[in-house]
Amino acid sequence: MIERIHLKYLAASIATLSLLALSACDKGAGEKTSMAGNEQHSSTGAEIAGNQGAAAATGTDATLTALVRTALAHDPDPTLGQIDVQVLAGRVSLQGQVPTQAAHERALQLAGTVAGVRGIDDRLSVNSSG
């Protein structure tokens, strides 16, 4: 189970870094691309969501999907990394089950803090069994 969580973190990080690199390629020849403020370090999902820099400014659905998934995956609650994230026209759809109301609220909060998100469709349900 722990190995699966680590693989999710790795996959989300690779996807985010790939999208960052691609968004830098889209910059005009006369523009400078600065990565200042995007240093990688161990952090919570909220810190990651709050420090998106130039990639979030592009606002593409693929970029936003990767950024929201990364923010959820890096939260201390490992169940947030299992939420299905889809983005259409900047609107994030979160779907799946979470164990508690607190996890539900945290997922919505993290998704909402990612720069470029225009709205959130909450399709999460709290798993009442257990």
C-alpha positions as a printed Julia matrix, in Angstrom:
130×3 Matrix{Float64}:
   0.0    0.0     0.0
   2.8    2.43    0.89
   4.62   1.61   -2.34
   1.43   2.4    -4.32
   1.16   5.79   -2.59
   4.81   6.57   -3.33
   4.29   5.62   -6.97
   1.32   8.0    -7.15
   3.47  10.81   -5.74
   6.2   10.03   -8.23
   3.81   9.87  -11.17
   2.08  13.11  -10.19
   5.43  14.86   -9.74
   6.73  13.65  -13.09
   3.53  14.76  -14.83
   3.75  18.19  -13.23
   7.41  18.64  -14.11
   6.73  17.52  -17.69
   3.93  20.06  -18.02
   6.15  22.76  -16.54
   8.79  21.98  -19.14
   6.22  22.02  -21.94
   4.75  25.31  -20.81
   8.25  26.82  -20.81
   8.63  25.7   -24.44
   5.56  27.73  -25.36
   7.18  30.98  -24.25
   8.11  33.42  -27.01
  11.77  33.8   -27.97
  11.89  37.26  -26.4
  10.42  36.19  -23.06
  12.43  34.98  -20.12
  11.31  31.89  -18.29
  12.0   32.12  -14.6
  11.64  29.19  -12.24
  12.27  31.32   -9.13
   9.85  30.44   -6.39
   9.21  26.93   -7.71
  11.92  25.13   -5.75
  11.02  21.55   -4.96
  10.98  20.6    -1.29
   9.03  18.45    1.06
   5.74  20.25    1.56
   2.05  19.85    2.15
  -0.6   19.94   -0.54
  -1.55  23.51    0.4
   2.02  24.74   -0.08
   2.23  23.04   -3.47
  -1.13  24.43   -4.56
  -0.09  27.92   -3.49
   3.26  27.93   -5.3
   2.39  27.03   -8.87
   4.11  29.92  -10.65
   4.17  30.21  -14.44
   2.61  26.8   -15.18
  -0.7   27.74  -13.59
  -0.7   31.0   -15.52
  -1.08  29.03  -18.75
  -4.36  27.67  -17.39
  -4.54  24.71  -19.74
  -6.78  21.89  -18.6
  -3.92  19.38  -18.67
  -1.75  21.65  -16.55
  -4.53  22.29  -14.06
  -5.29  18.57  -13.85
  -1.66  17.8   -13.02
  -1.42  20.63  -10.48
  -4.6   19.64   -8.64
  -3.59  15.96   -8.62
  -0.17  16.88   -7.26
  -1.64  19.07   -4.52
  -4.0   16.27   -3.47
  -1.29  13.6    -3.64
   1.11  15.6    -1.47
  -1.4   16.19    1.31
  -0.68  14.26    4.52
  -4.01  12.44    4.07
  -3.17   9.63    1.59
  -6.82   9.14    0.6
  -6.85  12.51   -1.2
  -4.4   11.15   -3.76
  -7.03   8.61   -4.81
  -9.57  11.23   -5.9
 -10.35  11.35   -9.62
  -9.56  14.79  -11.06
 -10.84  16.04  -14.4
 -10.71  19.57  -15.77
 -12.75  21.11  -18.56
 -12.37  24.79  -19.45
 -10.66  25.47  -16.12
 -13.46  23.87  -14.11
 -12.24  21.06  -11.84
 -14.38  18.0   -11.23
 -13.48  15.95   -8.14
 -15.02  12.5    -8.0
 -14.64   9.59   -5.63
 -15.02   8.63   -2.0
 -13.29  10.11    1.01
 -13.36   8.68    4.53
 -14.43  11.8     6.45
 -16.15  15.15    6.05
 -12.82  16.79    6.96
 -11.1   15.01    4.04
 -13.95  16.12    1.77
 -13.53  19.76    2.79
  -9.73  19.53    2.53
  -9.92  18.22   -1.05
 -12.19  21.08   -2.09
  -9.92  23.58   -0.35
  -6.77  22.27   -2.06
  -8.37  22.23   -5.5
  -9.64  25.76   -4.99
  -6.2   27.13   -4.11
  -4.61  26.12   -7.42
  -4.13  29.21   -9.56
  -6.22  29.12  -12.73
  -9.09  27.01  -11.37
 -12.35  28.68  -12.42
 -14.69  26.51  -10.39
 -15.13  23.14   -8.73
 -17.74  20.47   -9.39
 -17.97  18.54   -6.14
 -18.8   14.91   -6.91
 -17.15  13.54   -3.79
 -19.0   11.38   -1.31
 -18.12  10.65    2.29
 -17.83   6.93    2.94
 -20.06   6.45    5.97
 -19.09   2.79    6.53
 -16.14   1.78    8.63
